[in-house]
Amino acid sequence: MAVDYTVIVVYLAGMLAMGWWGMRRAKSKSEFLVAGRRLGPTMYSGTMAAIVLGGASTIGGVGLGYQYGLSGAWMVFTIGLGLLALSVFFSARIARLKVYTVSEMLDLRYGGRAGVISGLVMWAYTLMLAVTSTIAYATIFDVLFDMNRTVAIVLGGSIVVAYSTLGGMWSITLTDMVQFVVKTIGVLLLLLPIAVVKAGGFSEMKAKLPTEYFDPLGIGGETIFTYVLIYTFGMLIGQDIWQRVFTARSDKTAKWGGTVAGTYCLVYALAGAVIGTAAKVLYPKLGSPDDAFATIVKDELPVGVRGLVLAAALAAVMSTSSGALIACATVANNDIWSRLRGAVRPDEDAHDEVKGNRAFILIMGLAVIGTAIALNNVVEALTVAYNLLVGGLLVPILGGLLWRRGTAQGALASVVVGGVAVITLMATHGILANEPVYYGLLSSLAAYIAVSLMTKPTDAAVLAAWRERLAGRDPELVSEPVPAHQ
């Protein structure tokens, strides 16, 4: 394992080095939080694919393939569909807004304080998303070093917190690009073909497994529908995803770069399911489906290649973890703390803003590590995060983009009613039940429409300013200066 250890250590050291390099570029709030809104198509596509394909998509995707066969691809497939929908239909408008958070968008659209409560919901979602990614370090480091769970979480989490705190989105962008390349090589180009060959090829896999393993809908129609509600719609409105859209150089970059990333996700989904199906042939009696990834890597791959594929798993976890962490810190600072203290002080310069956001990443990072140590169930934590996001925020966000008659009061009622319904139903029906997101979403929609129709329409001046902002023609929107070194 010495060669594998060397590969992993070099990889982790490289992540920290890029964090240090990114610190030199992050001199303003725009550079620190959204990479100066300067990413071109290649970097945008790579980093967007990296953030949406995390530990759940890699380890969990292979596990679903082990349990259900090819239809296990549906979870990651719906993530790709959501990213495609966001990129084709909404990303250009989102990029032109030139904001930092989803809650800022709600304030612009509704002309009120609809973003205050939405900030709390979005903060809870991003926190839990970062926690689930951080918990996944325990699985990988256990395979690598037979490491204690708490130590593994602290080690992996500390590296992500370190490079994210140093350089913000610039560091995360650079590391995500490397992680995208490592993931592509490790999972698609190495693990996928090796797993299929070790399992005897597709003909042998079909001979040894039940026919339902090769049924595209074998996982069940209701499960697929729930995945669409949670993950496809979740991709449309998550702060972690929107913050990447804000990094695009132009609205065209956001649209076409995101389309490439979404297509990549569809390929990655199928690859994970095939790897899991091959693992079922090789190891038919694993204790847990989520053990399939680690087992096939540990037992079937040659020295060196094994280290690279485990680095790919680390890459998947780290990219989602760092993206969720900076999103969580951005929401906590810009949508919650700044409102509590009365917005940014007039005498606060760009350096102070970077310093403040850096402090929030560190604080939120420590909170994420502590919460990850306390929790055990990754699936439940991820389900809570997405149920809150979709049940509470999907309707007011998409309603604001698509329905002129929506009002601030309607948006606020939608967030509160949907959020309360989701929490109540998770408590009564169980966290993993389908009812919380179904009825939470329906109640959120009903509250939004009813209250919006019963209240005074949004002021015409607010809507006019909103349309100008969406079109990128707001005369008061000052472009952030581009430093000479870029």
Short mmCIF file of C-alpha atoms in Angstrom, two decimals, residues 5-435:
data_model
loop_
_atom_site.label_atom_id
_atom_site.label_comp_id
_atom_site.label_asym_id
_atom_site.label_seq_id
_atom_site.Cartn_x
_atom_site.Cartn_y
_atom_site.Cartn_z
CA TYR A 5 -0.40 6.06 0.35
CA THR A 6 2.08 8.20 -1.58
CA VAL A 7 -0.51 8.99 -4.26
CA ILE A 8 -3.05 10.07 -1.62
CA VAL A 9 -0.58 12.16 0.39
CA VAL A 10 0.66 13.96 -2.74
CA TYR A 11 -2.95 14.63 -3.73
CA LEU A 12 -3.87 16.08 -0.31
CA ALA A 13 -0.71 18.21 -0.22
CA GLY A 14 -1.59 19.54 -3.67
CA MET A 15 -5.03 20.61 -2.42
CA LEU A 16 -3.44 22.64 0.38
CA ALA A 17 -0.92 24.19 -2.02
CA MET A 18 -3.71 25.35 -4.30
CA GLY A 19 -5.48 26.85 -1.32
CA TRP A 20 -2.38 28.90 -0.59
CA TRP A 21 -2.09 29.98 -4.24
CA GLY A 22 -5.76 30.92 -4.36
CA MET A 23 -5.29 33.18 -1.33
CA ARG A 24 -3.06 35.45 -3.43
CA ARG A 25 -5.88 36.02 -5.95
CA ALA A 26 -8.77 36.56 -3.55
CA LYS A 27 -8.39 40.29 -2.85
CA SER A 28 -12.06 41.36 -3.04
CA LYS A 29 -15.45 40.03 -1.99
CA SER A 30 -16.24 39.13 -5.61
CA GLU A 31 -12.99 37.20 -6.05
CA PHE A 32 -13.35 35.43 -2.71
CA LEU A 33 -17.00 34.38 -3.04
CA VAL A 34 -17.53 33.97 -6.81
CA ALA A 35 -13.99 33.86 -8.30
CA GLY A 36 -14.38 37.37 -9.69
CA ARG A 37 -17.19 36.13 -12.00
CA ARG A 38 -14.44 35.26 -14.50
CA LEU A 39 -14.61 31.52 -15.20
CA GLY A 40 -14.56 30.48 -18.86
CA PRO A 41 -16.38 27.44 -20.31
CA THR A 42 -13.72 24.81 -19.53
CA MET A 43 -13.17 25.68 -15.87
CA TYR A 44 -16.87 26.38 -15.34
CA SER A 45 -17.91 22.98 -16.73
CA GLY A 46 -15.28 21.09 -14.75
CA THR A 47 -15.98 22.79 -11.43
CA MET A 48 -19.77 22.55 -11.83
CA ALA A 49 -19.52 18.80 -12.52
CA ALA A 50 -17.18 18.43 -9.56
CA ILE A 51 -19.50 20.04 -7.04
CA VAL A 52 -22.67 18.16 -7.99
CA LEU A 53 -20.94 14.75 -8.12
CA GLY A 54 -19.93 14.18 -4.53
CA GLY A 55 -19.52 11.21 -2.22
CA ALA A 56 -23.23 10.33 -2.46
CA SER A 57 -22.97 10.27 -6.26
CA THR A 58 -19.79 8.16 -6.25
CA ILE A 59 -19.95 5.83 -3.25
CA GLY A 60 -23.75 5.97 -3.03
CA GLY A 61 -24.20 5.65 -6.80
CA VAL A 62 -22.09 2.47 -6.88
CA GLY A 63 -24.04 1.20 -3.86
CA LEU A 64 -27.35 1.70 -5.66
CA GLY A 65 -25.93 -0.15 -8.67
CA TYR A 66 -24.97 -3.01 -6.34
CA GLN A 67 -28.49 -3.10 -4.88
CA TYR A 68 -30.64 -2.46 -7.98
CA GLY A 69 -28.43 -2.89 -11.03
CA LEU A 70 -28.52 -0.43 -13.92
CA SER A 71 -31.60 1.33 -12.55
CA GLY A 72 -29.43 2.39 -9.61
CA ALA A 73 -28.22 5.14 -11.93
CA TRP A 74 -31.45 7.10 -11.44
CA MET A 75 -30.36 9.09 -8.38
CA VAL A 76 -27.29 10.58 -10.08
CA PHE A 77 -29.16 10.71 -13.41
CA THR A 78 -31.79 13.02 -11.89
CA ILE A 79 -29.00 15.24 -10.57
CA GLY A 80 -27.72 15.54 -14.13
CA LEU A 81 -31.23 16.29 -15.41
CA GLY A 82 -31.59 19.04 -12.82
CA LEU A 83 -28.29 20.60 -13.83
CA LEU A 84 -29.30 20.46 -17.50
CA ALA A 85 -32.65 22.12 -16.73
CA LEU A 86 -30.95 24.83 -14.66
CA SER A 87 -28.38 25.49 -17.38
CA VAL A 88 -30.76 25.58 -20.33
CA PHE A 89 -33.70 27.45 -18.80
CA PHE A 90 -32.46 29.56 -15.88
CA SER A 91 -28.69 29.94 -15.62
CA ALA A 92 -28.33 32.86 -18.07
CA ARG A 93 -30.85 34.94 -16.12
CA ILE A 94 -29.32 33.92 -12.79
CA ALA A 95 -25.81 34.89 -13.93
CA ARG A 96 -27.01 38.34 -15.07
CA LEU A 97 -28.38 39.14 -11.61
CA LYS A 98 -24.83 39.67 -10.26
CA VAL A 99 -25.81 38.69 -6.70
CA TYR A 100 -24.09 36.42 -4.19
CA THR A 101 -26.97 34.42 -2.67
CA VAL A 102 -30.39 33.03 -3.51
CA SER A 103 -31.89 35.17 -0.76
CA GLU A 104 -30.57 38.33 -2.43
CA MET A 105 -32.41 37.25 -5.57
CA LEU A 106 -35.64 36.89 -3.57
CA ASP A 107 -35.23 40.36 -2.11
CA LEU A 108 -34.68 41.83 -5.57
CA ARG A 109 -37.69 40.07 -7.03
CA TYR A 110 -40.20 40.70 -4.26
CA GLY A 111 -38.97 44.08 -3.05
CA GLY A 112 -39.24 43.06 0.58
CA ARG A 113 -37.54 40.95 3.19
CA ALA A 114 -38.58 37.60 1.78
CA GLY A 115 -34.92 36.61 1.88
CA VAL A 116 -34.56 36.65 5.68
CA ILE A 117 -36.33 33.37 6.50
CA SER A 118 -35.20 31.84 3.20
CA GLY A 119 -31.63 32.52 4.33
CA LEU A 120 -32.18 30.39 7.44
CA VAL A 121 -33.64 27.53 5.38
CA MET A 122 -30.80 27.74 2.84
CA TRP A 123 -28.22 27.85 5.63
CA ALA A 124 -29.67 24.66 7.16
CA TYR A 125 -29.59 22.95 3.77
CA THR A 126 -25.98 23.90 2.95
CA LEU A 127 -24.82 22.98 6.46
CA MET A 128 -26.34 19.49 6.23
CA LEU A 129 -24.98 19.05 2.70
CA ALA A 130 -21.47 19.86 3.94
CA VAL A 131 -21.95 17.51 6.89
CA THR A 132 -22.95 14.55 4.70
CA SER A 133 -19.87 15.03 2.53
CA THR A 134 -17.64 15.28 5.57
CA ILE A 135 -19.03 12.07 7.07
CA ALA A 136 -17.98 10.28 3.88
CA TYR A 137 -14.30 10.86 4.70
CA ALA A 138 -14.62 8.16 7.36
CA THR A 139 -15.40 5.50 4.74
CA ILE A 140 -12.48 6.40 2.49
CA PHE A 141 -9.84 6.84 5.20
CA ASP A 142 -10.99 3.60 6.84
CA VAL A 143 -10.16 1.76 3.60
CA LEU A 144 -6.86 3.59 3.25
CA PHE A 145 -5.46 3.64 6.75
CA ASP A 146 -7.91 1.65 8.94
CA MET A 147 -8.43 4.99 10.69
CA ASN A 148 -10.76 5.82 13.57
CA ARG A 149 -13.99 7.46 12.32
CA THR A 150 -13.59 10.69 14.30
CA VAL A 151 -9.93 11.08 13.30
CA ALA A 152 -10.84 10.52 9.64
CA ILE A 153 -13.55 13.20 9.74
CA VAL A 154 -11.25 15.68 11.46
CA LEU A 155 -8.39 15.01 9.00
CA GLY A 156 -10.47 15.23 5.82
CA GLY A 157 -12.58 18.11 7.09
CA SER A 158 -9.56 20.11 8.22
CA ILE A 159 -7.95 19.95 4.76
CA VAL A 160 -11.13 21.21 3.09
CA VAL A 161 -11.61 23.95 5.69
CA ALA A 162 -7.98 25.00 5.31
CA TYR A 163 -7.91 25.52 1.54
CA SER A 164 -11.45 26.96 1.48
CA THR A 165 -10.61 29.48 4.20
CA LEU A 166 -7.37 30.53 2.55
CA GLY A 167 -8.55 31.35 -0.96
CA GLY A 168 -12.33 31.09 -0.99
CA MET A 169 -13.89 30.35 -4.36
CA TRP A 170 -10.57 30.76 -6.21
CA SER A 171 -9.01 27.96 -4.17
CA ILE A 172 -12.14 25.84 -4.45
CA THR A 173 -12.29 26.39 -8.22
CA LEU A 174 -8.67 25.33 -8.70
CA THR A 175 -9.00 22.28 -6.48
CA ASP A 176 -12.32 21.32 -8.08
CA MET A 177 -10.75 21.39 -11.53
CA VAL A 178 -8.05 18.98 -10.35
CA GLN A 179 -10.69 16.87 -8.63
CA PHE A 180 -12.73 16.73 -11.85
CA VAL A 181 -9.72 15.41 -13.78
CA VAL A 182 -8.86 12.88 -11.05
CA LYS A 183 -12.49 11.70 -10.89
CA THR A 184 -12.70 11.30 -14.65
CA ILE A 185 -9.49 9.26 -14.81
CA GLY A 186 -10.08 7.27 -11.63
CA VAL A 187 -13.76 6.36 -12.01
CA LEU A 188 -14.58 6.53 -15.73
CA LEU A 189 -11.29 5.54 -17.36
CA LEU A 190 -9.88 3.08 -14.80
CA LEU A 191 -12.42 1.65 -12.34
CA LEU A 192 -15.29 1.24 -14.84
CA PRO A 193 -13.49 -0.91 -17.43
CA ILE A 194 -11.50 -2.85 -14.82
CA ALA A 195 -14.67 -3.69 -12.86
CA VAL A 196 -16.46 -4.92 -15.98
CA VAL A 197 -13.49 -7.06 -17.04
CA LYS A 198 -13.07 -8.54 -13.54
CA ALA A 199 -16.77 -9.44 -13.51
CA GLY A 200 -16.33 -11.35 -16.79
CA GLY A 201 -17.88 -8.81 -19.13
CA PHE A 202 -21.52 -7.90 -19.67
CA SER A 203 -22.48 -11.35 -20.90
CA GLU A 204 -21.21 -12.96 -17.69
CA MET A 205 -22.89 -10.27 -15.58
CA LYS A 206 -26.24 -10.96 -17.28
CA ALA A 207 -25.80 -14.70 -16.78
CA LYS A 208 -25.10 -14.42 -13.03
CA LEU A 209 -27.62 -11.74 -12.01
CA PRO A 210 -31.44 -11.63 -12.05
CA THR A 211 -33.01 -9.97 -15.11
CA GLU A 212 -34.34 -7.06 -13.01
CA TYR A 213 -30.73 -5.90 -12.59
CA PHE A 214 -30.85 -4.86 -16.24
CA ASP A 215 -34.32 -3.31 -16.16
CA PRO A 216 -33.98 0.49 -16.55
CA LEU A 217 -37.00 1.00 -14.25
CA GLY A 218 -36.17 -1.77 -11.79
CA ILE A 219 -35.70 0.61 -8.87
CA GLY A 220 -39.41 1.52 -9.03
CA GLY A 221 -41.44 4.35 -10.50
CA GLU A 222 -42.23 5.97 -7.13
CA THR A 223 -38.56 6.05 -6.20
CA ILE A 224 -37.65 7.66 -9.53
CA PHE A 225 -40.40 10.25 -9.06
CA THR A 226 -39.09 11.08 -5.58
CA TYR A 227 -35.56 11.44 -6.95
CA VAL A 228 -36.85 13.91 -9.53
CA LEU A 229 -38.64 15.96 -6.87
CA ILE A 230 -35.68 16.03 -4.50
CA TYR A 231 -32.60 16.09 -6.73
CA THR A 232 -33.75 17.50 -10.07
CA PHE A 233 -35.64 20.36 -8.44
CA GLY A 234 -32.96 20.67 -5.75
CA MET A 235 -30.39 21.40 -8.45
CA LEU A 236 -32.52 24.33 -9.62
CA ILE A 237 -32.43 26.27 -6.37
CA GLY A 238 -29.48 25.27 -4.15
CA GLN A 239 -27.12 28.04 -2.98
CA ASP A 240 -24.13 25.76 -3.62
CA ILE A 241 -25.17 25.41 -7.27
CA TRP A 242 -26.21 29.04 -7.80
CA GLN A 243 -22.92 30.26 -6.33
CA ARG A 244 -21.14 28.36 -9.13
CA VAL A 245 -23.44 29.95 -11.70
CA PHE A 246 -22.37 33.34 -10.32
CA THR A 247 -18.74 32.49 -11.19
CA ALA A 248 -19.45 32.31 -14.94
CA ARG A 249 -17.78 34.91 -17.17
CA SER A 250 -21.00 35.42 -19.13
CA ASP A 251 -24.54 34.13 -19.38
CA LYS A 252 -23.51 32.04 -22.41
CA THR A 253 -20.78 30.40 -20.35
CA ALA A 254 -23.31 29.55 -17.66
CA LYS A 255 -25.73 28.07 -20.18
CA TRP A 256 -23.43 26.01 -22.37
CA GLY A 257 -20.81 25.17 -19.74
CA GLY A 258 -23.56 23.92 -17.44
CA THR A 259 -25.06 21.86 -20.26
CA VAL A 260 -21.71 20.09 -20.74
CA ALA A 261 -21.47 19.45 -16.99
CA GLY A 262 -25.01 18.07 -16.88
CA THR A 263 -24.29 15.70 -19.75
CA TYR A 264 -21.15 14.52 -17.94
CA CYS A 265 -23.33 13.75 -14.90
CA LEU A 266 -25.54 11.45 -16.99
CA VAL A 267 -22.47 9.48 -18.10
CA TYR A 268 -21.16 9.36 -14.52
CA ALA A 269 -24.53 8.04 -13.32
CA LEU A 270 -24.46 5.10 -15.72
CA ALA A 271 -20.81 4.37 -14.89
CA GLY A 272 -21.54 4.15 -11.17
CA ALA A 273 -24.45 1.78 -11.73
CA VAL A 274 -22.37 -0.50 -13.98
CA ILE A 275 -19.53 -0.57 -11.43
CA GLY A 276 -22.02 -1.49 -8.70
CA THR A 277 -23.55 -4.22 -10.88
CA ALA A 278 -20.09 -5.67 -11.49
CA ALA A 279 -19.41 -5.59 -7.74
CA LYS A 280 -22.60 -7.60 -7.17
CA VAL A 281 -21.19 -10.35 -9.41
CA LEU A 282 -17.83 -10.32 -7.62
CA TYR A 283 -19.13 -9.91 -4.04
CA PRO A 284 -22.74 -11.11 -3.88
CA LYS A 285 -23.03 -11.03 -0.08
CA LEU A 286 -21.64 -7.69 1.13
CA GLY A 287 -23.00 -6.46 4.45
CA SER A 288 -24.02 -3.09 3.00
CA PRO A 289 -24.42 -1.86 -0.60
CA ASP A 290 -22.36 1.22 0.29
CA ASP A 291 -19.38 -1.10 0.91
CA ALA A 292 -19.31 -2.05 -2.77
CA PHE A 293 -17.13 0.87 -3.92
CA ALA A 294 -14.47 0.44 -1.23
CA THR A 295 -14.43 -3.35 -1.59
CA ILE A 296 -13.96 -3.49 -5.36
CA VAL A 297 -11.28 -0.81 -5.20
CA LYS A 298 -9.39 -2.51 -2.39
CA ASP A 299 -9.53 -6.06 -3.76
CA GLU A 300 -9.52 -5.75 -7.56
CA LEU A 301 -7.31 -2.82 -8.53
CA PRO A 302 -3.52 -2.98 -8.91
CA VAL A 303 -1.15 -0.97 -6.76
CA GLY A 304 -0.98 2.69 -7.75
CA VAL A 305 -4.25 2.51 -9.65
CA ARG A 306 -5.97 1.76 -6.36
CA GLY A 307 -4.47 4.90 -4.86
CA LEU A 308 -5.60 7.00 -7.80
CA VAL A 309 -9.18 5.68 -7.64
CA LEU A 310 -9.34 6.30 -3.89
CA ALA A 311 -8.02 9.78 -4.61
CA ALA A 312 -10.92 10.08 -7.07
CA ALA A 313 -13.34 9.19 -4.27
CA LEU A 314 -11.69 11.77 -2.05
CA ALA A 315 -11.96 14.26 -4.90
CA ALA A 316 -15.69 13.61 -5.20
CA VAL A 317 -16.24 14.13 -1.48
CA MET A 318 -13.99 17.18 -1.21
CA SER A 319 -15.51 19.03 -4.16
CA THR A 320 -19.03 18.80 -2.77
CA SER A 321 -17.86 19.46 0.78
CA SER A 322 -15.92 22.62 -0.12
CA GLY A 323 -18.72 23.93 -2.35
CA ALA A 324 -21.33 23.39 0.35
CA LEU A 325 -19.02 24.93 2.97
CA ILE A 326 -18.47 28.21 1.13
CA ALA A 327 -22.19 28.35 0.31
CA CYS A 328 -23.05 27.82 3.98
CA ALA A 329 -20.60 30.54 5.08
CA THR A 330 -21.80 32.96 2.38
CA VAL A 331 -25.42 32.58 3.48
CA ALA A 332 -24.52 32.82 7.17
CA ASN A 333 -22.53 36.03 6.64
CA ASN A 334 -24.46 37.81 3.88
CA ASP A 335 -28.04 36.72 4.55
CA ILE A 336 -28.13 36.27 8.33
CA TRP A 337 -25.30 38.04 10.12
CA SER A 338 -25.22 41.15 7.91
CA ARG A 339 -28.98 41.60 8.40
CA LEU A 340 -28.70 41.21 12.15
CA ARG A 341 -26.01 43.87 12.41
CA GLY A 342 -27.62 46.20 9.88
CA ALA A 343 -25.84 45.39 6.58
CA VAL A 344 -22.24 46.29 5.68
CA ARG A 345 -20.79 49.33 7.38
CA PRO A 346 -19.88 52.21 5.04
CA ASP A 347 -16.30 52.24 6.24
CA GLU A 348 -15.76 48.53 5.59
CA ASP A 349 -13.34 48.09 2.68
CA ALA A 350 -12.85 45.11 0.38
CA HIS A 351 -10.08 43.64 2.54
CA ASP A 352 -12.35 43.66 5.60
CA GLU A 353 -15.10 41.95 3.61
CA VAL A 354 -12.71 39.19 2.54
CA LYS A 355 -11.50 38.86 6.11
CA GLY A 356 -15.08 38.58 7.39
CA ASN A 357 -16.07 35.93 4.84
CA ARG A 358 -12.86 34.01 5.55
CA ALA A 359 -13.72 34.00 9.26
CA PHE A 360 -17.20 32.66 8.52
CA ILE A 361 -15.81 29.79 6.43
CA LEU A 362 -13.57 28.83 9.34
CA ILE A 363 -16.43 29.03 11.86
CA MET A 364 -18.87 27.10 9.66
CA GLY A 365 -16.13 24.56 8.87
CA LEU A 366 -15.62 23.82 12.55
CA ALA A 367 -19.39 23.51 12.98
CA VAL A 368 -19.57 21.08 10.05
CA ILE A 369 -16.79 18.88 11.47
CA GLY A 370 -18.42 18.83 14.91
CA THR A 371 -21.84 17.95 13.48
CA ALA A 372 -20.38 15.24 11.25
CA ILE A 373 -18.75 13.58 14.25
CA ALA A 374 -22.08 13.60 16.11
CA LEU A 375 -24.16 12.16 13.23
CA ASN A 376 -23.94 8.67 11.76
CA ASN A 377 -26.55 8.35 9.01
CA VAL A 378 -25.49 10.07 5.78
CA VAL A 379 -28.69 9.27 3.88
CA GLU A 380 -30.94 10.70 6.59
CA ALA A 381 -28.89 13.89 6.87
CA LEU A 382 -28.94 14.36 3.08
CA THR A 383 -32.68 13.70 2.94
CA VAL A 384 -33.35 16.31 5.64
CA ALA A 385 -31.29 18.84 3.68
CA TYR A 386 -33.07 18.30 0.36
CA ASN A 387 -36.56 18.02 1.90
CA LEU A 388 -36.12 21.42 3.56
CA LEU A 389 -34.71 22.95 0.38
CA VAL A 390 -37.35 21.67 -2.03
CA GLY A 391 -40.32 21.84 0.33
CA GLY A 392 -39.51 25.34 1.56
CA LEU A 393 -37.80 27.21 -1.27
CA LEU A 394 -38.60 25.68 -4.66
CA VAL A 395 -41.97 27.41 -5.10
CA PRO A 396 -41.01 31.00 -4.13
CA ILE A 397 -37.80 30.87 -6.20
CA LEU A 398 -39.28 29.42 -9.38
CA GLY A 399 -42.45 31.41 -8.82
CA GLY A 400 -40.40 34.59 -8.70
CA LEU A 401 -38.73 33.71 -11.98
CA LEU A 402 -41.90 32.58 -13.79
CA TRP A 403 -44.99 34.31 -12.28
CA ARG A 404 -45.33 38.10 -12.16
CA ARG A 405 -48.25 38.00 -9.73
CA GLY A 406 -46.21 36.39 -6.95
CA THR A 407 -45.76 38.70 -3.95
CA ALA A 408 -43.39 39.01 -0.99
CA GLN A 409 -46.17 37.90 1.38
CA GLY A 410 -46.88 34.89 -0.82
CA ALA A 411 -43.19 33.97 -0.92
CA LEU A 412 -42.87 34.26 2.85
CA ALA A 413 -45.99 32.18 3.44
CA SER A 414 -44.71 29.58 0.99
CA VAL A 415 -41.37 29.24 2.81
CA VAL A 416 -42.97 29.01 6.26
CA VAL A 417 -45.86 26.68 5.37
CA GLY A 418 -43.71 24.39 3.21
CA GLY A 419 -40.91 24.26 5.78
CA VAL A 420 -43.24 23.52 8.70
CA ALA A 421 -45.08 20.85 6.70
CA VAL A 422 -41.81 19.11 5.79
CA ILE A 423 -40.51 19.14 9.36
CA THR A 424 -43.84 17.94 10.80
CA LEU A 425 -44.20 15.11 8.31
CA MET A 426 -40.59 13.99 8.78
CA ALA A 427 -41.34 13.77 12.51
CA THR A 428 -44.56 11.79 12.03
CA HIS A 429 -43.82 9.65 8.96
CA GLY A 430 -40.05 9.25 9.28
CA ILE A 431 -37.16 11.10 7.67
CA LEU A 432 -36.87 8.73 4.72
CA ALA A 433 -40.61 8.73 3.91
CA ASN A 434 -41.81 10.22 0.61
CA GLU A 435 -44.73 12.14 2.16
#
